[in-house]
Amino acid sequence: MYKTEGGCRLILGSKEGVVRIFESSTRELLERGNASKCMILRAHIHSHEGQVHCVKLYDDANCAVSFGQDSKIILYDMQHRTLTHTIMTSHRGAILCGDISPDLTYALSAGSDGHLFLWDLRAREKLCTMGTRPHDKTRKYRATHLKILDDDKPWELGKAPWPGGKVHKDAVKCCAFVNETPTHRMISGGWDKKLLVWDLEKYASFTELEGHTGRISGCVASYDPRYCCSVSEDKTVRVWDLDDLACIAVLAGHVGRIMSCSMSSWAIYEPLLLTCG
């Protein structure tokens, strides 16, 4: 749920490929005192061919994006409650999660194929596959005139992970941009039990946050860009310091695997973390 000028807005995805938009005014919230009782269905949009795995609101809840099993990224205009653009990705499988950067420059999609794609949100074009360098004229020149062979330096051609970086070797279940402007870091977690921190300028991961012993099913960046949280099938919630690259707290309480997590961005000084198992 996101706060708007006149109240709040909620967007939900479904197994049928339908995106539903709910809204409520501040007056209704004050009168009834319960958001669940005053949310009104404003739109019912058939957008994906298959399950909607992830939805995000951004730009003060005026725009939205959804990621689906059909490997599509779909953008919405919340003011007119309409679908505005569809991006057909090259994921070899379902898109399991995605995110929008705080500066509204990038979109990120992660899939069951283990790949993370970075997108230019304004141009609606793919920039690169995270872990490899994007193709450009400079690298084509070097490949042609300096005779760089795939076996020697395949990363220069965007065909292999950048040296020293790590990539996911199984489905990527969660990803999030670090809450900073301009955006230059992101995190991702997967079924390979890896939680990676990425440098957007190098398109490569620069460290792995180690600690989880089960599949990582969710991650979220705090309002403070120094911290992030992750949840796993090992029944633990971990809080990380992204400056020191260390785990600063392990939260227990779940008796089964934890499926997802979310953090409030409204209360800057007292952020609330919600986990679901």
C-alpha angles and dihedrals in degrees: 000000000000130000117239134184093266101033131300140319132209129191124193134185126209143202089252093062093254124137115206124198121204126187138182133185125235089243093057091048092052094045098046099028092209121091094200092061098050103041109118124202105242102170140015110196124185100210114140132053096226137001122347104226101181139013129186134187119209143162092055090315092298093115134036140191132200132198121205149187089254090068091249131135111205127192124207137197105224095193092060093025093228139130110254108176142006123207116197106207130203095236111140093225140357124338103237099185145353144177144202121230117245091242090053091237102112140037123201128205127187127188150190087261090070094247129129116205123198116209135195100234096200097046091034090223132131112253100187150314106267110248093036132071117250120248116257139156093269094058092044088054092049092047092051103038103027092041097229105183125212090239092053105043110356091160089068088062094046092249101113141031116282111261113269093016127111129222134193117266096195138031115320106228101179141017137171140178116237109250100252138115119254092029115230105148137056138171132219136184132195150175089272086074091246125136106193131191114211135204108219093201093058095032086226139107114251101189145008119226104221127203112083116103097190138050112300109235104174144017133178135185119230124234084249104070091218095071140054136169134218135190129203147184086255086081095246136115115212128198115206135200105219093195095054092029091225140121110252100179141018114203119202131186107103116103094198138034117306114232106188147352138205136185130210116242095188099075102058096180097038107033116189122220119205122194128185127200 
